[in-house]
mmCIF file of C-alpha atoms and ligand atoms in Angstrom:
data_model
loop_
_atom_site.group_PDB
_atom_site.id
_atom_site.type_symbol
_atom_site.label_atom_id
_atom_site.label_comp_id
_atom_site.label_asym_id
_atom_site.label_seq_id
_atom_site.Cartn_x
_atom_site.Cartn_y
_atom_site.Cartn_z
ATOM 1 C CA UNK A 119 7.216 1.133 25.177
ATOM 2 C CA UNK A 120 9.559 -1.568 27.021
ATOM 3 C CA UNK A 121 9.058 -3.483 24.016
ATOM 4 C CA UNK A 122 10.945 -1.012 22.168
ATOM 5 C CA UNK A 123 13.977 -0.511 24.526
ATOM 6 C CA UNK A 124 14.630 -4.216 24.952
ATOM 7 C CA UNK A 125 14.886 -4.376 21.265
ATOM 8 C CA UNK A 126 17.180 -0.921 20.550
ATOM 9 C CA UNK A 127 18.474 -2.526 23.558
ATOM 10 C CA UNK A 128 19.331 -5.892 22.081
ATOM 11 C CA UNK A 129 21.554 -4.705 19.179
ATOM 12 C CA UNK A 130 25.096 -3.327 20.036
ATOM 13 C CA UNK A 131 26.141 0.308 18.559
ATOM 14 C CA UNK A 132 28.607 -0.736 16.971
ATOM 15 C CA UNK A 133 25.944 -2.820 14.518
ATOM 16 C CA UNK A 134 24.003 -0.268 14.349
ATOM 17 C CA UNK A 135 26.936 2.322 12.296
ATOM 18 C CA UNK A 136 27.802 -0.655 10.929
ATOM 19 C CA UNK A 137 24.479 -0.942 9.400
ATOM 20 C CA UNK A 138 24.191 3.122 8.918
ATOM 21 C CA UNK A 139 26.844 3.178 6.891
ATOM 22 C CA UNK A 140 25.936 -0.141 4.611
ATOM 23 C CA UNK A 141 22.772 0.960 4.068
ATOM 24 C CA UNK A 142 24.120 4.472 2.618
ATOM 25 C CA UNK A 143 26.822 2.590 0.302
ATOM 26 C CA UNK A 144 23.750 0.332 -0.675
ATOM 27 C CA UNK A 145 22.381 2.980 -1.688
ATOM 28 C CA UNK A 146 25.044 4.774 -3.827
ATOM 29 C CA UNK A 147 25.002 1.410 -5.512
ATOM 30 C CA UNK A 148 21.608 0.749 -5.983
ATOM 31 C CA UNK A 149 21.295 4.510 -8.116
ATOM 32 C CA UNK A 150 23.807 3.408 -10.138
ATOM 33 C CA UNK A 151 22.673 -0.619 -10.513
ATOM 34 C CA UNK A 152 19.449 0.727 -10.858
ATOM 35 C CA UNK A 153 20.955 2.498 -13.877
ATOM 36 C CA UNK A 154 23.029 0.376 -15.473
ATOM 37 C CA UNK A 155 20.658 -2.815 -14.988
ATOM 38 C CA UNK A 156 23.658 -4.687 -13.525
ATOM 39 C CA UNK A 157 22.507 -6.408 -10.294
ATOM 40 C CA UNK A 158 26.105 -7.561 -9.761
ATOM 41 C CA UNK A 159 27.282 -3.917 -8.473
ATOM 42 C CA UNK A 160 24.933 -4.441 -5.806
ATOM 43 C CA UNK A 161 24.656 -7.417 -5.009
ATOM 44 C CA UNK A 162 27.702 -7.414 -2.659
ATOM 45 C CA UNK A 163 25.704 -5.061 -0.572
ATOM 46 C CA UNK A 164 22.973 -7.209 -0.669
ATOM 47 C CA UNK A 165 24.604 -10.077 0.532
ATOM 48 C CA UNK A 166 25.990 -7.426 3.736
ATOM 49 C CA UNK A 167 22.467 -6.043 4.321
ATOM 50 C CA UNK A 168 21.272 -10.033 4.375
ATOM 51 C CA UNK A 169 24.344 -10.212 6.393
ATOM 52 C CA UNK A 170 23.223 -7.527 9.065
ATOM 53 C CA UNK A 171 19.472 -8.688 9.109
ATOM 54 C CA UNK A 172 20.204 -12.182 10.999
ATOM 55 C CA UNK A 173 22.138 -10.442 12.789
ATOM 56 C CA UNK A 174 19.456 -8.381 14.179
ATOM 57 C CA UNK A 175 16.736 -11.259 14.210
ATOM 58 C CA UNK A 176 19.523 -12.811 16.158
ATOM 59 C CA UNK A 177 19.896 -10.501 18.649
ATOM 60 C CA UNK A 178 16.338 -10.083 18.835
ATOM 61 C CA UNK A 179 15.193 -13.259 18.702
ATOM 62 C CA UNK A 180 11.863 -15.190 16.562
ATOM 63 C CA UNK A 181 9.667 -17.660 17.024
ATOM 64 C CA UNK A 182 10.412 -20.047 13.851
ATOM 65 C CA UNK A 183 12.409 -18.170 11.308
ATOM 66 C CA UNK A 184 15.192 -15.033 11.015
ATOM 67 C CA UNK A 185 11.761 -13.374 8.321
ATOM 68 C CA UNK A 186 9.359 -13.636 11.620
ATOM 69 C CA UNK A 187 11.987 -10.715 14.064
ATOM 70 C CA UNK A 188 11.933 -8.136 10.119
ATOM 71 C CA UNK A 189 8.579 -8.645 9.694
ATOM 72 C CA UNK A 190 7.603 -7.901 13.026
ATOM 73 C CA UNK A 191 9.556 -4.325 12.951
ATOM 74 C CA UNK A 192 6.634 -3.153 10.624
ATOM 75 C CA UNK A 193 3.171 -5.701 11.983
ATOM 76 C CA UNK A 194 4.108 -5.995 16.121
ATOM 77 C CA UNK A 195 2.828 -9.184 17.134
ATOM 78 C CA UNK A 196 2.741 -11.038 12.782
ATOM 79 C CA UNK A 197 4.169 -14.430 12.369
ATOM 80 C CA UNK A 198 5.437 -15.245 9.027
ATOM 81 C CA UNK A 199 3.931 -18.181 9.113
ATOM 82 C CA UNK A 200 0.442 -16.621 9.152
ATOM 83 C CA UNK A 201 1.365 -14.331 6.309
ATOM 84 C CA UNK A 202 2.438 -17.294 4.404
ATOM 85 C CA UNK A 203 -0.631 -19.498 4.321
ATOM 86 C CA UNK A 204 -2.768 -16.013 3.933
ATOM 87 C CA UNK A 205 -1.244 -15.731 0.816
ATOM 88 C CA UNK A 206 -0.829 -19.455 -0.439
ATOM 89 C CA UNK A 207 -4.700 -19.535 -0.257
ATOM 90 C CA UNK A 208 -4.320 -15.774 -1.574
ATOM 91 C CA UNK A 209 -2.332 -16.993 -5.664
ATOM 92 C CA UNK A 210 -4.314 -18.902 -7.297
ATOM 93 C CA UNK A 211 -7.532 -16.517 -6.666
ATOM 94 C CA UNK A 212 -5.593 -14.025 -7.125
ATOM 95 C CA UNK A 213 -3.424 -15.314 -10.564
ATOM 96 C CA UNK A 214 -6.708 -15.528 -11.753
ATOM 97 C CA UNK A 215 -8.781 -12.993 -11.251
ATOM 98 C CA UNK A 216 -5.789 -10.948 -12.638
ATOM 99 C CA UNK A 217 -5.682 -12.863 -15.767
ATOM 100 C CA UNK A 218 -9.745 -12.789 -16.017
ATOM 101 C CA UNK A 219 -9.402 -8.581 -15.136
ATOM 102 C CA UNK A 220 -6.109 -7.890 -17.020
ATOM 103 C CA UNK A 221 -8.984 -9.403 -20.289
ATOM 104 C CA UNK A 222 -12.000 -7.084 -18.883
ATOM 105 C CA UNK A 223 -9.402 -4.121 -19.801
ATOM 106 C CA UNK A 224 -8.225 -4.607 -23.418
ATOM 107 C CA UNK A 225 -11.803 -3.623 -23.788
ATOM 108 C CA UNK A 226 -11.704 0.063 -22.696
ATOM 109 C CA UNK A 227 -9.639 2.039 -24.404
ATOM 110 C CA UNK A 228 -6.793 3.306 -23.019
ATOM 111 C CA UNK A 229 -6.747 7.289 -23.298
ATOM 112 C CA UNK A 230 -10.411 7.643 -22.221
ATOM 113 C CA UNK A 231 -9.816 10.446 -20.486
ATOM 114 C CA UNK A 232 -6.973 12.405 -21.361
ATOM 115 C CA UNK A 233 -7.156 15.755 -21.461
ATOM 116 C CA UNK A 234 -6.434 19.682 -20.417
ATOM 117 C CA UNK A 235 -6.254 19.668 -16.899
ATOM 118 C CA UNK A 236 -4.404 22.264 -15.345
ATOM 119 C CA UNK A 237 -2.612 21.631 -12.158
ATOM 120 C CA UNK A 238 -4.665 24.375 -10.298
ATOM 121 C CA UNK A 239 -7.467 23.029 -11.365
ATOM 122 C CA UNK A 240 -7.397 19.328 -10.149
ATOM 123 C CA UNK A 241 -5.458 21.220 -7.000
ATOM 124 C CA UNK A 242 -8.870 22.719 -6.571
ATOM 125 C CA UNK A 243 -10.825 18.999 -6.704
ATOM 126 C CA UNK A 244 -8.526 17.124 -4.616
ATOM 127 C CA UNK A 245 -9.008 19.731 -2.128
ATOM 128 C CA UNK A 246 -12.976 19.475 -2.111
ATOM 129 C CA UNK A 247 -12.867 15.613 -2.414
ATOM 130 C CA UNK A 248 -10.263 14.828 0.334
ATOM 131 C CA UNK A 249 -12.731 17.913 2.428
ATOM 132 C CA UNK A 250 -15.348 16.192 1.491
ATOM 133 C CA UNK A 251 -13.481 12.188 3.238
ATOM 134 C CA UNK A 252 -12.923 14.740 6.321
ATOM 135 C CA UNK A 253 -9.867 15.403 6.430
ATOM 136 C CA UNK A 254 -9.448 18.504 7.948
ATOM 137 C CA UNK A 255 -7.271 21.701 6.664
ATOM 138 C CA UNK A 256 -7.074 22.851 9.454
ATOM 139 C CA UNK A 257 -4.493 20.186 10.909
ATOM 140 C CA UNK A 258 -3.444 19.739 8.387
ATOM 141 C CA UNK A 259 -2.024 19.996 4.254
ATOM 142 C CA UNK A 260 -2.031 18.768 0.011
ATOM 143 C CA UNK A 261 1.355 19.519 -1.313
ATOM 144 C CA UNK A 262 3.402 18.111 -4.700
ATOM 145 C CA UNK A 263 6.497 15.881 -5.044
ATOM 146 C CA UNK A 264 7.293 13.235 -7.148
ATOM 147 C CA UNK A 265 6.121 11.027 -4.599
ATOM 148 C CA UNK A 266 2.865 10.952 -3.380
ATOM 149 C CA UNK A 267 3.862 10.062 1.018
ATOM 150 C CA UNK A 268 1.986 11.649 4.222
ATOM 151 C CA UNK A 269 3.796 12.710 6.843
ATOM 152 C CA UNK A 270 3.399 13.870 10.542
ATOM 153 C CA UNK A 271 4.431 17.250 11.728
ATOM 154 C CA UNK A 272 3.262 17.274 14.619
ATOM 155 C CA UNK A 273 0.304 16.977 16.543
ATOM 156 C CA UNK A 274 -2.594 18.871 14.399
ATOM 157 C CA UNK A 275 0.057 19.153 10.908
ATOM 158 C CA UNK A 276 -0.627 16.267 8.974
ATOM 159 C CA UNK A 277 1.033 16.614 5.185
ATOM 160 C CA UNK A 278 -0.511 15.205 2.219
ATOM 161 C CA UNK A 279 1.769 15.510 -1.182
ATOM 162 C CA UNK A 280 0.941 13.943 -5.014
ATOM 163 C CA UNK A 281 1.937 14.614 -7.983
ATOM 164 C CA UNK A 282 0.832 16.554 -11.005
ATOM 165 C CA UNK A 283 0.273 15.199 -14.984
ATOM 166 C CA UNK A 284 -1.326 17.612 -16.918
ATOM 167 C CA UNK A 285 -2.886 15.609 -19.506
ATOM 168 C CA UNK A 286 -4.546 12.807 -16.698
ATOM 169 C CA UNK A 287 -6.064 14.264 -13.497
ATOM 170 C CA UNK A 288 -7.007 10.834 -11.597
ATOM 171 C CA UNK A 289 -3.031 9.901 -11.107
ATOM 172 C CA UNK A 290 -2.768 13.487 -9.200
ATOM 173 C CA UNK A 291 -6.491 12.669 -7.169
ATOM 174 C CA UNK A 292 -5.767 8.898 -6.560
ATOM 175 C CA UNK A 293 -2.616 9.857 -4.733
ATOM 176 C CA UNK A 294 -4.235 12.624 -2.376
ATOM 177 C CA UNK A 295 -7.075 9.844 -1.544
ATOM 178 C CA UNK A 296 -4.208 7.441 -0.614
ATOM 179 C CA UNK A 297 -2.666 9.659 1.212
ATOM 180 C CA UNK A 298 -5.811 11.402 2.813
ATOM 181 C CA UNK A 299 -6.794 7.503 3.816
ATOM 182 C CA UNK A 300 -4.065 7.598 5.901
ATOM 183 C CA UNK A 301 -4.073 11.188 7.211
ATOM 184 C CA UNK A 302 -7.383 10.744 7.816
ATOM 185 C CA UNK A 303 -5.581 8.088 10.445
ATOM 186 C CA UNK A 304 -2.942 10.380 11.378
ATOM 187 C CA UNK A 305 -5.426 13.163 11.741
ATOM 188 C CA UNK A 306 -8.015 10.276 14.204
ATOM 189 C CA UNK A 307 -4.917 9.309 16.690
ATOM 190 C CA UNK A 308 -5.070 10.131 20.371
ATOM 191 C CA UNK A 309 -4.218 13.437 20.953
ATOM 192 C CA UNK A 310 -2.868 13.487 24.276
ATOM 193 C CA UNK A 311 -0.937 10.462 23.578
ATOM 194 C CA UNK A 312 0.469 12.468 20.789
ATOM 195 C CA UNK A 313 4.799 11.122 20.864
ATOM 196 C CA UNK A 314 4.298 8.233 22.978
ATOM 197 C CA UNK A 315 3.518 4.542 21.388
ATOM 198 C CA UNK A 316 0.134 4.925 22.232
ATOM 199 C CA UNK A 317 -0.094 7.891 20.282
ATOM 200 C CA UNK A 318 1.261 6.569 16.575
ATOM 201 C CA UNK A 319 0.011 3.944 14.658
ATOM 202 C CA UNK A 320 -0.552 1.138 14.781
ATOM 203 C CA UNK A 321 1.752 -0.671 12.626
ATOM 204 C CA UNK A 322 2.000 -0.503 8.226
ATOM 205 C CA UNK A 323 -0.404 -3.227 7.497
ATOM 206 C CA UNK A 324 -2.903 -0.940 9.317
ATOM 207 C CA UNK A 325 -2.247 1.912 8.154
ATOM 208 C CA UNK A 326 -2.089 0.283 4.711
ATOM 209 C CA UNK A 327 -5.775 -0.434 5.276
ATOM 210 C CA UNK A 328 -7.089 2.604 5.807
ATOM 211 C CA UNK A 329 -5.138 4.478 2.785
ATOM 212 C CA UNK A 330 -6.779 1.534 0.231
ATOM 213 C CA UNK A 331 -9.864 1.986 1.228
ATOM 214 C CA UNK A 332 -10.545 5.553 1.389
ATOM 215 C CA UNK A 333 -8.344 5.047 -2.181
ATOM 216 C CA UNK A 334 -10.293 2.081 -3.313
ATOM 217 C CA UNK A 335 -13.710 0.581 -1.422
ATOM 218 C CA UNK A 336 -14.759 3.828 -1.361
ATOM 219 C CA UNK A 337 -12.665 5.941 -4.219
ATOM 220 C CA UNK A 338 -13.137 4.506 -6.783
ATOM 221 C CA UNK A 339 -16.909 2.977 -6.416
ATOM 222 C CA UNK A 340 -19.947 3.923 -8.089
ATOM 223 C CA UNK A 341 -21.742 5.694 -5.779
ATOM 224 C CA UNK A 342 -18.375 8.634 -5.383
ATOM 225 C CA UNK A 343 -18.498 9.445 -8.797
ATOM 226 C CA UNK A 344 -22.393 9.186 -8.728
ATOM 227 C CA UNK A 345 -22.094 12.284 -7.210
ATOM 228 C CA UNK A 346 -18.318 13.410 -8.569
ATOM 229 C CA UNK A 347 -18.048 12.935 -11.719
ATOM 230 C CA UNK A 348 -20.365 16.007 -12.137
ATOM 231 C CA UNK A 349 -18.493 17.841 -10.574
ATOM 232 C CA UNK A 350 -14.975 17.129 -11.526
ATOM 233 C CA UNK A 351 -17.272 17.376 -15.274
ATOM 234 C CA UNK A 352 -17.961 21.395 -14.192
ATOM 235 C CA UNK A 353 -14.795 20.911 -13.983
ATOM 236 C CA UNK A 354 -13.303 19.958 -16.351
ATOM 237 C CA UNK A 355 -14.968 20.552 -19.662
ATOM 238 C CA UNK A 356 -13.612 17.700 -21.339
ATOM 239 C CA UNK A 357 -15.135 14.207 -19.208
ATOM 240 C CA UNK A 358 -18.690 16.230 -20.256
ATOM 241 C CA UNK A 359 -19.092 13.491 -22.416
ATOM 242 C CA UNK A 360 -18.109 10.919 -20.927
ATOM 243 C CA UNK A 361 -20.729 8.298 -18.750
ATOM 244 C CA UNK A 362 -20.441 7.034 -15.370
ATOM 245 C CA UNK A 363 -19.957 3.537 -16.999
ATOM 246 C CA UNK A 364 -16.926 4.356 -19.356
ATOM 247 C CA UNK A 365 -15.368 6.628 -16.285
ATOM 248 C CA UNK A 366 -15.795 3.375 -13.645
ATOM 249 C CA UNK A 367 -14.249 1.664 -16.813
ATOM 250 C CA UNK A 368 -11.310 3.992 -16.907
ATOM 251 C CA UNK A 369 -10.902 4.113 -13.022
ATOM 252 C CA UNK A 370 -10.562 0.384 -12.919
ATOM 253 C CA UNK A 371 -8.667 -1.198 -15.688
ATOM 254 C CA UNK A 372 -6.172 -3.765 -15.017
ATOM 255 C CA UNK A 373 -3.272 -4.773 -17.200
ATOM 256 C CA UNK A 374 -0.315 -5.996 -15.709
ATOM 257 C CA UNK A 375 3.222 -4.228 -15.651
ATOM 258 C CA UNK A 376 6.919 -4.654 -15.115
ATOM 259 C CA UNK A 377 6.466 -2.443 -11.952
ATOM 260 C CA UNK A 378 5.117 -3.462 -8.633
ATOM 261 C CA UNK A 379 3.991 1.461 -7.923
ATOM 262 C CA UNK A 380 2.823 1.234 -11.261
ATOM 263 C CA UNK A 381 0.380 -1.480 -10.483
ATOM 264 C CA UNK A 382 -3.798 -1.674 -10.029
ATOM 265 C CA UNK A 383 -5.743 -2.910 -7.676
ATOM 266 C CA UNK A 384 -6.039 -6.548 -9.686
ATOM 267 C CA UNK A 385 -1.904 -7.216 -10.710
ATOM 268 C CA UNK A 386 -1.035 -4.974 -7.025
ATOM 269 C CA UNK A 387 -0.790 -8.202 -4.440
ATOM 270 C CA UNK A 388 0.970 -10.406 -6.900
ATOM 271 C CA UNK A 389 4.154 -8.232 -7.115
ATOM 272 C CA UNK A 390 4.018 -8.824 -3.308
ATOM 273 C CA UNK A 391 3.635 -12.673 -3.124
ATOM 274 C CA UNK A 392 6.726 -12.058 -5.058
ATOM 275 C CA UNK A 393 8.431 -10.555 -2.989
ATOM 276 C CA UNK A 394 7.753 -11.594 -0.285
ATOM 277 C CA UNK A 395 8.342 -15.142 -1.493
ATOM 278 C CA UNK A 396 11.875 -13.772 -2.628
ATOM 279 C CA UNK A 397 13.172 -12.342 0.853
ATOM 280 C CA UNK A 398 12.270 -15.781 2.976
ATOM 281 C CA UNK A 399 14.125 -18.023 0.688
ATOM 282 C CA UNK A 400 17.104 -15.260 1.224
ATOM 283 C CA UNK A 401 16.868 -14.841 4.634
ATOM 284 C CA UNK A 402 16.900 -18.655 5.518
ATOM 285 C CA UNK A 403 19.663 -18.898 2.868
ATOM 286 C CA UNK A 404 17.459 -21.395 0.769
ATOM 287 C CA UNK A 405 18.505 -18.958 -2.419
ATOM 288 C CA UNK A 406 21.891 -17.144 -3.340
ATOM 289 C CA UNK A 407 21.808 -13.382 -3.218
ATOM 290 C CA UNK A 408 23.880 -14.670 -7.153
ATOM 291 C CA UNK A 409 21.020 -16.607 -7.950
ATOM 292 C CA UNK A 410 17.982 -13.490 -6.678
ATOM 293 C CA UNK A 411 17.392 -11.602 -11.021
ATOM 294 C CA UNK A 412 16.660 -15.720 -12.256
ATOM 295 C CA UNK A 413 14.913 -16.347 -9.418
ATOM 296 C CA UNK A 414 12.496 -13.178 -9.639
ATOM 297 C CA UNK A 415 12.046 -13.790 -13.520
ATOM 298 C CA UNK A 416 10.793 -17.632 -13.454
ATOM 299 C CA UNK A 417 8.242 -16.453 -10.270
ATOM 300 C CA UNK A 418 7.074 -13.628 -12.380
ATOM 301 C CA UNK A 419 6.795 -15.492 -15.867
ATOM 302 C CA UNK A 420 4.588 -17.884 -13.522
ATOM 303 C CA UNK A 421 2.058 -15.476 -12.427
ATOM 304 C CA UNK A 422 2.344 -12.971 -14.685
ATOM 305 C CA UNK A 423 3.818 -14.798 -17.805
ATOM 306 C CA UNK A 424 5.907 -12.245 -18.673
ATOM 307 C CA UNK A 425 9.874 -11.680 -17.858
ATOM 308 C CA UNK A 426 10.870 -8.670 -16.918
ATOM 309 C CA UNK A 427 13.650 -7.569 -19.818
ATOM 310 C CA UNK A 428 15.932 -6.177 -17.354
ATOM 311 C CA UNK A 429 16.304 -6.168 -13.546
ATOM 312 C CA UNK A 430 16.191 -2.503 -13.754
ATOM 313 C CA UNK A 431 12.329 -3.485 -14.357
ATOM 314 C CA UNK A 432 12.799 -6.956 -12.095
ATOM 315 C CA UNK A 433 14.456 -7.103 -8.662
ATOM 316 C CA UNK A 434 16.409 -4.258 -8.682
ATOM 317 C CA UNK A 435 13.266 -1.629 -9.113
ATOM 318 C CA UNK A 436 12.268 -1.481 -5.117
ATOM 319 C CA UNK A 437 14.794 0.952 -3.051
ATOM 320 C CA UNK A 438 14.111 -1.675 -0.243
ATOM 321 C CA UNK A 439 16.492 -3.893 0.271
ATOM 322 C CA UNK A 440 18.872 -0.901 -0.903
ATOM 323 C CA UNK A 441 17.441 0.937 3.330
ATOM 324 C CA UNK A 442 18.501 -2.655 4.818
ATOM 325 C CA UNK A 443 13.731 -2.990 4.295
ATOM 326 C CA UNK A 444 13.115 -6.122 4.804
ATOM 327 C CA UNK A 445 10.132 -8.088 5.577
ATOM 328 C CA UNK A 446 8.340 -4.599 5.196
ATOM 329 C CA UNK A 447 6.843 -5.727 1.792
ATOM 330 C CA UNK A 448 4.386 -8.312 2.945
ATOM 331 C CA UNK A 449 2.799 -4.878 4.670
ATOM 332 C CA UNK A 450 1.131 -3.797 1.340
ATOM 333 C CA UNK A 451 -0.842 -6.799 1.115
ATOM 334 C CA UNK A 452 -2.211 -7.317 5.052
ATOM 335 C CA UNK A 453 -3.671 -3.267 4.300
ATOM 336 C CA UNK A 454 -4.703 -4.469 1.251
ATOM 337 C CA UNK A 455 -6.493 -7.651 2.934
ATOM 338 C CA UNK A 456 -7.719 -5.219 6.124
ATOM 339 C CA UNK A 457 -8.823 -2.585 4.243
ATOM 340 C CA UNK A 458 -11.514 -5.433 2.665
ATOM 341 C CA UNK A 459 -11.892 -7.069 6.094
ATOM 342 C CA UNK A 460 -12.799 -3.258 7.568
ATOM 343 C CA UNK A 461 -15.113 -2.521 4.834
ATOM 344 C CA UNK A 462 -17.016 -5.812 4.377
ATOM 345 C CA UNK A 463 -17.374 -5.295 8.456
ATOM 346 C CA UNK A 464 -18.466 -1.380 8.492
ATOM 347 C CA UNK A 465 -21.447 -1.990 5.648
ATOM 348 C CA UNK A 466 -22.448 -4.308 7.623
ATOM 349 C CA UNK A 467 -24.166 -1.735 10.262
ATOM 350 C CA UNK A 468 -26.944 -0.447 8.191
ATOM 351 C CA UNK A 469 -26.698 3.339 8.705
ATOM 352 C CA UNK A 470 -23.369 3.247 7.636
ATOM 353 C CA UNK A 471 -24.581 1.203 4.197
ATOM 354 C CA UNK A 472 -27.647 3.683 3.282
ATOM 355 C CA UNK A 473 -25.514 6.703 3.954
ATOM 356 C CA UNK A 474 -22.519 5.189 2.407
ATOM 357 C CA UNK A 475 -24.765 4.321 -0.561
ATOM 358 C CA UNK A 476 -25.662 8.186 -0.532
ATOM 359 C CA UNK A 477 -22.009 9.178 -0.873
ATOM 360 C CA UNK A 478 -22.483 10.088 2.418
ATOM 361 C CA UNK A 479 -18.619 8.797 4.346
ATOM 362 C CA UNK A 480 -18.816 10.686 7.829
ATOM 363 C CA UNK A 481 -20.810 7.532 9.324
ATOM 364 C CA UNK A 482 -17.803 5.403 8.197
ATOM 365 C CA UNK A 483 -15.813 7.696 8.707
ATOM 366 C CA UNK A 484 -16.185 7.387 12.363
ATOM 367 C CA UNK A 485 -16.612 4.086 12.846
ATOM 368 C CA UNK A 486 -13.374 4.002 11.633
ATOM 369 C CA UNK A 487 -12.292 6.801 14.805
ATOM 370 C CA UNK A 488 -13.499 4.074 17.188
ATOM 371 C CA UNK A 489 -12.167 0.260 16.077
ATOM 372 C CA UNK A 490 -8.539 1.827 14.812
ATOM 373 C CA UNK A 491 -7.702 5.332 14.307
ATOM 374 C CA UNK A 492 -8.653 6.476 18.456
ATOM 375 C CA UNK A 493 -6.279 3.443 19.665
ATOM 376 C CA UNK A 494 -3.615 4.216 18.099
ATOM 377 C CA UNK A 495 -0.849 1.388 19.267
ATOM 378 C CA UNK A 496 -2.770 0.266 21.815
ATOM 379 C CA UNK A 497 -3.864 -3.553 20.783
ATOM 380 C CA UNK A 498 -1.757 -5.259 18.585
ATOM 381 C CA UNK A 499 -2.439 -5.127 14.641
ATOM 382 C CA UNK A 500 -4.372 -8.848 14.862
ATOM 383 C CA UNK A 501 -5.737 -7.453 17.548
ATOM 384 C CA UNK A 502 -7.452 -4.215 16.267
ATOM 385 C CA UNK A 503 -8.730 -6.565 13.739
ATOM 386 C CA UNK A 504 -10.305 -9.112 15.775
ATOM 387 C CA UNK A 505 -12.295 -5.883 18.345
ATOM 388 C CA UNK A 506 -13.370 -3.837 14.728
ATOM 389 C CA UNK A 507 -14.494 -7.131 12.702
ATOM 390 C CA UNK A 508 -14.594 -10.288 15.491
ATOM 391 C CA UNK A 509 -11.838 -12.283 12.997
ATOM 392 C CA UNK A 510 -8.022 -12.810 12.419
ATOM 393 C CA UNK A 511 -6.917 -10.894 9.085
ATOM 394 C CA UNK A 512 -8.472 -13.207 6.282
ATOM 395 C CA UNK A 513 -8.029 -13.239 2.286
ATOM 396 C CA UNK A 514 -11.547 -13.670 1.298
ATOM 397 C CA UNK A 515 -13.019 -10.447 1.170
ATOM 398 C CA UNK A 516 -10.593 -8.870 -1.118
ATOM 399 C CA UNK A 517 -10.660 -11.804 -2.981
ATOM 400 C CA UNK A 518 -14.846 -10.830 -2.788
ATOM 401 C CA UNK A 519 -14.556 -7.458 -3.074
ATOM 402 C CA UNK A 520 -11.833 -7.911 -6.394
ATOM 403 C CA UNK A 521 -14.141 -10.873 -7.792
ATOM 404 C CA UNK A 522 -17.304 -7.979 -7.672
ATOM 405 C CA UNK A 523 -15.123 -5.497 -9.306
ATOM 406 C CA UNK A 524 -14.312 -7.563 -12.564
ATOM 407 C CA UNK A 525 -17.346 -9.409 -12.478
ATOM 408 C CA UNK A 526 -15.447 -12.559 -12.055
HETATM 409 ZN ZN1 ZN B 272 0.050 3.808 1.235
#
């Protein structure tokens, strides 16, 4: 609480107003610029936001570089240098894994699961699955939006949202699994501390570890679908002709995509490495705003072997910068790394592994409650990881998981 106060008190009211006004204009400019794929219409706004972010970083103070100050608003205690070291280590392995996974993905029929999935039936399956992993419907619900998210309105009121595609039930289902991961964390926070820092989530990187754990490590696993595919086929008759192996291949099929939010497990982190690198260079003053599209496209080519045909499918695709959200992106990959590390550590306990292998995830959830959820924001994210797994965030577990999943 003291930290929050000191941080807020260091920013003069005038700067808060200026930031709010700038971000408001920038967001509108970004919407237009993205529509017409015209980076030059957004560039002056980004320039201003960058200047404001630098001023804030200077007022807050930082250890090595201004990016530290911004990163730590989302991930307390995280250092840019350490994140950069993690990402540098990840890069060659990730690019190689992605290449293999995408190659393998070409053998999988892209429309294998296409069919007719009425929304009401999807909702039924989604609710059964969310309840089975422990989401408490007496303290939460699922609604419909354009972009899935999870929000907490008050103690015992956690709302998940998802979107429906009537030709593909996995879109809404994996939205629910991801958001239910966030929701389980929120439902596991210490209720008596609601409204206090100790009663809220530790960081974005820890929050995202919970969603990715349930979505990917549990929700895309063989044991999970051994249990749920027969049930899904009862609800949706066209799944009866699909074997478990075919189904798993379809839900883990990798392909390169220009758009981050459409990326799969094998390629997602490459999108984050790119954004982290661009943001850090901008903040350091090593990359001028006008040169962002060229730098973006060059790095994209290096990572994905293709160049975005337009800036709206390149450096203009994400909303984050237009809201002044510089320093945010790294937390998505930290989430992936933390998810793999927490899941691997939990599975070292025989009782958890044995239950998981029978698609019983209750012991896993109580382990997460004990090691992560109940502590809320009382510890730094690094401390949560050390206490739970004995080590700070490490890239090893995530790489091992991806190699196993994609057979490389
Ligand atoms: Zn998430």
